[in-house]
XYZ file of C-alpha atoms in Angstrom:
361
model
C -4.557 -14.261 -24.738
C -4.558 -17.582 -27.127
C -4.863 -20.196 -23.759
C -7.804 -18.709 -21.794
C -11.588 -19.012 -22.422
C -14.379 -16.846 -20.949
C -16.981 -19.600 -20.237
C -19.605 -18.194 -18.293
C -21.002 -14.901 -16.917
C -23.430 -14.462 -14.423
C -25.904 -12.056 -12.983
C -28.621 -11.300 -11.436
C -30.386 -9.071 -14.618
C -31.170 -11.603 -17.321
C -31.847 -10.516 -20.124
C -28.710 -8.401 -19.378
C -26.330 -11.255 -18.899
C -27.628 -12.796 -22.148
C -27.087 -9.409 -24.274
C -23.540 -9.374 -23.055
C -22.574 -12.991 -23.412
C -23.895 -12.865 -26.800
C -22.357 -9.916 -28.097
C -19.249 -11.787 -26.413
C -19.332 -15.255 -27.695
C -18.992 -16.701 -24.520
C -20.902 -19.794 -24.147
C -22.577 -20.254 -20.312
C -24.966 -17.970 -18.229
C -25.472 -18.024 -15.071
C -28.431 -16.029 -12.503
C -27.030 -17.696 -9.584
C -23.623 -17.650 -8.429
C -23.322 -20.742 -6.790
C -24.504 -22.772 -9.648
C -21.783 -21.126 -11.853
C -19.132 -22.279 -9.089
C -20.462 -26.363 -9.826
C -19.194 -25.721 -13.425
C -15.842 -26.361 -14.985
C -14.347 -23.560 -14.813
C -10.913 -22.755 -13.024
C -11.099 -18.599 -11.776
C -13.599 -16.652 -11.130
C -13.468 -12.785 -11.300
C -15.796 -11.006 -9.110
C -16.977 -7.447 -10.075
C -19.814 -7.098 -7.625
C -20.775 -4.057 -5.723
C -18.358 -4.061 -2.201
C -19.969 -5.819 0.147
C -20.554 -9.621 -2.172
C -16.509 -9.220 -2.526
C -15.996 -11.595 0.155
C -18.608 -13.605 0.589
C -18.290 -14.796 -3.089
C -14.520 -15.019 -3.101
C -14.689 -17.289 -0.048
C -18.020 -19.359 -1.606
C -15.358 -19.372 -4.739
C -12.255 -20.618 -2.765
C -13.493 -23.109 -0.969
C -15.913 -24.707 -4.567
C -11.908 -24.854 -5.874
C -11.821 -22.059 -7.436
C -9.239 -19.009 -8.104
C -9.973 -15.702 -7.576
C -9.667 -12.252 -8.600
C -11.549 -9.340 -7.116
C -12.459 -5.908 -7.359
C -11.541 -3.768 -5.128
C -12.183 -3.137 -2.240
C -11.167 -6.832 -0.728
C -14.458 -6.509 1.952
C -16.084 -3.951 3.799
C -15.331 -4.909 7.469
C -12.274 -5.849 9.428
C -13.874 -9.773 10.301
C -14.569 -9.781 6.446
C -10.745 -9.511 5.792
C -9.449 -12.074 8.570
C -12.097 -14.305 6.432
C -10.280 -13.926 3.888
C -7.097 -14.104 4.835
C -7.668 -17.760 6.227
C -9.247 -19.467 3.473
C -6.564 -18.134 1.567
C -4.129 -20.049 3.437
C -6.432 -23.169 3.816
C -7.750 -23.728 0.792
C -4.445 -23.084 -0.864
C -5.937 -20.856 -4.397
C -4.424 -18.186 -6.248
C -6.065 -15.141 -4.841
C -5.580 -11.476 -6.246
C -7.156 -7.878 -5.707
C -7.576 -6.221 -9.449
C -6.308 -3.007 -8.169
C -5.395 -1.201 -11.591
C -4.419 1.809 -10.533
C -0.695 -0.254 -9.828
C -0.799 -0.638 -13.557
C -0.839 2.665 -14.671
C 2.103 2.919 -17.328
C 3.603 6.206 -14.994
C 3.197 4.387 -11.470
C 4.475 1.131 -13.456
C 7.566 3.234 -14.384
C 7.774 4.926 -11.122
C 8.217 1.687 -9.414
C 10.925 0.631 -12.007
C 12.544 3.564 -11.138
C 12.268 3.150 -6.876
C 13.555 -0.358 -7.859
C 16.638 1.162 -9.399
C 17.534 3.402 -6.089
C 17.264 6.500 -8.542
C 14.879 7.783 -5.664
C 17.584 6.798 -2.846
C 15.327 6.585 0.125
C 11.492 7.485 -0.303
C 9.721 8.039 2.704
C 6.940 10.285 2.345
C 4.056 9.664 -0.660
C 0.929 11.085 -1.457
C -2.556 9.644 -3.474
C -5.807 11.248 -3.967
C -8.772 10.211 -5.875
C -11.639 12.923 -6.058
C -13.989 12.083 -8.245
C -18.312 13.137 -7.494
C -19.979 9.988 -7.401
C -22.700 11.425 -5.886
C -24.975 10.413 -8.997
C -24.241 6.524 -8.596
C -25.269 6.389 -5.242
C -29.485 6.749 -6.524
C -31.085 5.093 -9.602
C -33.923 6.367 -10.897
C -37.430 4.272 -10.235
C -37.938 3.786 -14.276
C -41.135 1.706 -13.380
C -42.479 4.725 -11.219
C -40.527 7.876 -12.952
C -42.666 10.315 -10.731
C -41.133 8.625 -7.825
C -38.123 8.999 -5.804
C -34.820 7.630 -7.143
C -34.261 4.702 -5.161
C -30.918 4.603 -3.500
C -27.677 2.320 -4.059
C -25.231 0.033 -2.598
C -23.024 2.927 -2.553
C -25.376 4.870 -0.884
C -24.451 2.671 1.997
C -21.186 0.926 1.560
C -19.643 3.968 0.281
C -21.281 7.502 0.864
C -22.910 5.953 3.958
C -19.806 5.599 5.469
C -16.759 7.747 7.091
C -13.299 8.324 6.141
C -11.157 6.730 3.213
C -14.068 4.312 2.405
C -11.921 3.565 -0.847
C -8.601 4.343 -0.268
C -6.914 1.366 -2.155
C -6.376 3.435 -6.092
C -5.077 5.816 -3.669
C -2.706 4.084 -2.005
C -1.624 0.352 -3.649
C 0.500 2.367 -5.886
C 2.371 4.262 -3.139
C 2.894 0.963 -1.244
C 4.196 -0.900 -3.717
C 7.090 2.632 -3.773
C 7.640 1.369 -0.315
C 9.649 -1.412 -1.152
C 8.482 -4.196 1.433
C 7.141 -1.613 4.057
C 4.002 -1.948 6.015
C 1.267 0.264 7.733
C 2.050 0.726 11.175
C -0.698 3.351 12.473
C -4.235 5.292 10.826
C -5.172 8.568 11.192
C -8.054 9.986 9.606
C -9.827 13.951 9.803
C -12.558 14.675 8.463
C -13.670 18.504 6.863
C -17.132 18.431 8.363
C -20.887 18.033 5.612
C -21.149 21.448 3.625
C -21.882 19.764 -0.423
C -24.638 17.171 0.210
C -25.841 16.364 3.996
C -27.855 13.376 2.236
C -24.445 10.993 3.143
C -22.334 10.383 6.374
C -19.233 10.678 3.795
C -17.611 14.308 4.592
C -16.756 16.540 1.774
C -12.632 15.644 2.159
C -11.395 13.422 4.309
C -7.350 13.145 5.066
C -5.503 10.007 6.132
C -2.113 9.303 7.624
C -0.761 6.286 7.366
C 2.688 6.081 9.266
C 4.584 3.128 8.336
C 6.646 0.618 10.449
C 9.711 2.172 9.572
C 8.278 5.391 10.286
C 7.461 6.800 6.767
C 4.876 8.593 6.113
C 1.803 8.051 3.381
C -0.648 10.900 2.943
C -4.440 10.069 1.507
C -7.025 12.373 0.487
C -10.311 10.926 -0.772
C -13.179 13.263 -1.718
C -16.261 12.129 -3.653
C -18.578 14.552 -2.530
C -17.131 17.696 -3.603
C -18.341 20.074 -6.807
C -15.347 19.577 -8.400
C -13.272 18.031 -12.068
C -12.305 14.958 -11.735
C -8.463 14.104 -10.648
C -8.696 9.969 -9.716
C -4.964 9.258 -9.691
C -3.269 11.842 -8.397
C 0.031 11.108 -6.664
C 3.285 11.952 -5.533
C 6.882 10.580 -4.296
C 9.685 11.760 -2.101
C 12.995 10.400 -1.367
C 16.450 11.139 -0.766
C 17.682 11.522 -4.501
C 14.607 12.957 -5.757
C 10.934 13.421 -6.296
C 8.016 13.099 -8.728
C 4.139 14.459 -9.119
C 1.652 13.506 -10.726
C -0.001 16.537 -13.485
C -2.990 18.230 -11.373
C -4.680 18.954 -14.914
C -5.341 21.659 -17.226
C -2.086 21.281 -19.252
C -0.036 19.703 -16.525
C 2.123 17.042 -16.841
C 4.099 13.720 -15.331
C 7.154 15.358 -13.333
C 10.413 14.241 -12.114
C 13.621 15.633 -10.514
C 16.529 13.960 -9.487
C 19.722 14.641 -7.726
C 21.373 13.014 -10.800
C 20.633 15.905 -12.734
C 23.211 18.197 -11.400
C 21.088 20.918 -10.573
C 22.617 23.586 -8.116
C 21.163 22.656 -4.769
C 18.634 25.789 -4.622
C 17.973 25.823 -8.747
C 15.836 22.493 -8.951
C 13.797 21.839 -11.932
C 11.096 19.515 -13.088
C 11.622 17.778 -16.053
C 9.227 15.447 -17.836
C 8.830 11.954 -16.495
C 8.248 11.081 -20.693
C 12.288 12.096 -20.396
C 12.688 8.529 -18.429
C 10.813 6.125 -20.344
C 13.317 3.946 -20.548
C 12.678 2.749 -17.088
C 8.990 1.249 -18.498
C 9.098 -2.292 -18.031
C 9.351 -3.852 -21.737
C 5.716 -4.929 -21.801
C 4.744 -1.146 -21.367
C 7.058 -0.462 -24.378
C 5.773 -3.134 -26.798
C 2.148 -2.394 -25.416
C -0.529 -3.520 -28.749
C -3.245 -1.233 -29.594
C -5.735 -4.238 -28.725
C -3.810 -4.199 -24.764
C -4.465 -0.811 -24.556
C -7.903 -1.013 -25.546
C -8.608 -3.017 -22.267
C -8.699 -0.048 -20.107
C -5.884 2.531 -18.298
C -3.464 2.522 -20.983
C -3.337 -1.290 -21.243
C -3.222 -1.901 -17.453
C -6.364 -3.248 -17.484
C -4.843 -6.372 -19.721
C -1.454 -6.912 -17.489
C -3.127 -6.861 -14.406
C -5.810 -9.865 -15.906
C -1.912 -11.496 -17.450
C -0.374 -11.780 -14.194
C -3.470 -13.328 -12.783
C -3.250 -16.102 -15.307
C 0.307 -16.296 -14.903
C -0.244 -17.013 -10.904
C -2.857 -19.818 -11.759
C -0.631 -21.533 -13.767
C 1.921 -21.112 -11.316
C 5.045 -19.123 -12.854
C 4.868 -16.397 -9.787
C 3.053 -15.673 -6.722
C -0.260 -12.877 -7.449
C 1.746 -9.616 -7.271
C -1.279 -8.159 -5.126
C -1.935 -10.827 -2.955
C -4.353 -11.232 -0.385
C -2.111 -9.914 2.934
C -1.866 -6.687 0.518
C -5.351 -7.201 -0.389
C -6.328 -6.960 3.619
C -4.354 -4.655 4.731
C -4.503 -1.887 2.076
C -8.224 -2.493 2.444
C -8.348 -2.314 6.851
C -7.320 1.340 6.217
C -11.068 2.325 5.200
C -12.296 0.625 8.739
C -9.522 1.656 10.427
C -9.469 5.063 9.189
C -13.518 5.595 9.735
C -12.892 4.115 13.483
C -10.112 6.878 13.605
C -12.272 9.959 11.786
C -15.091 9.096 14.718
C -12.382 9.140 17.838
C -11.282 12.588 16.914
C -8.391 11.294 14.464
C -6.967 9.076 17.130
C -4.196 6.940 15.831
C -5.315 3.124 15.148
C -2.928 0.435 14.671
C -2.883 -1.340 11.660
C -3.165 -5.594 12.555
C -0.319 -7.474 10.943
C -2.205 -9.951 8.323
C 0.904 -11.406 7.300
C 2.513 -12.925 10.824
C -0.915 -13.331 12.714
C -2.939 -16.795 12.613
C -5.821 -15.575 13.651
C -7.573 -12.685 14.642
C -7.701 -13.735 18.265
C -3.725 -14.131 18.033
C -2.989 -10.522 17.099
C -5.830 -9.239 19.898
C -3.656 -10.847 22.530
C -0.636 -8.870 20.932
C -2.379 -6.045 21.610
């Protein structure tokens, strides 16, 4: 983006941040986050461990900076209210960087939903199957013979129960549901069979009942020994359905009532047959943009953030989306610890404060 400069990098590891800045032509480096916020910069990208997202986002917003934050938005319900209230009081742009919403096929389905090709959508699924146990411990390089040290993921990811990391699975499906909101969350776990070092169960299934009565099903599995499948989705509507690949030669596939199949002889077609519904920028994506990651999605999410900072449009994944999608993690943990009890989702858009929400309940 010719009118944008990456002006600084901040990291506790001084050797690393100096090397990374030199390799990318970035003029300034910082070890202390607050020192960077004192600099003449407009926006901050927060890509630190999950438990630091809200404290650093609030500091940046209060310092007059716009924020693009990695997922999840926060790690506690209180944090989500602090974040929402800070965004509202500062008036700065906050966007959550849920890049799975920007995967080309998910954008294609979103456009087809907007065109009415699926009719009334009423059921969707998202799955994140990714064995991350190896990321939960770091080797002790000073004393190789000693046991490895736990990383933040040991506590804030695999140390939690329920759908601790829901936004990759949930975000695209929520956008397909076009303005609906989650009313309640119920979660069920399989128990511990693969690795008893962690509180996270092998698989957690989370059901999100929508305000409209529609349903979204999530599966999170970061423990089981299996190949990764980190972006599996389905969508069902009154006029069609979609399924992502399961692997081993499978492909994105779609069926629409408008195809004219006999009612008992419906047959899948490749989703690629409908590439004409891709947004124009995905049709015109350059190799350089693709190289940013996720087939160009990582470029376009930054492009949208920059456009929001310039005041050209609202952030596509705003603080209210960020809070609701992230709250699924906290509510699912409460639910699975209470036998799958349905936990009510607060309405972050309507309530002015957490206290008001409690009074309504």
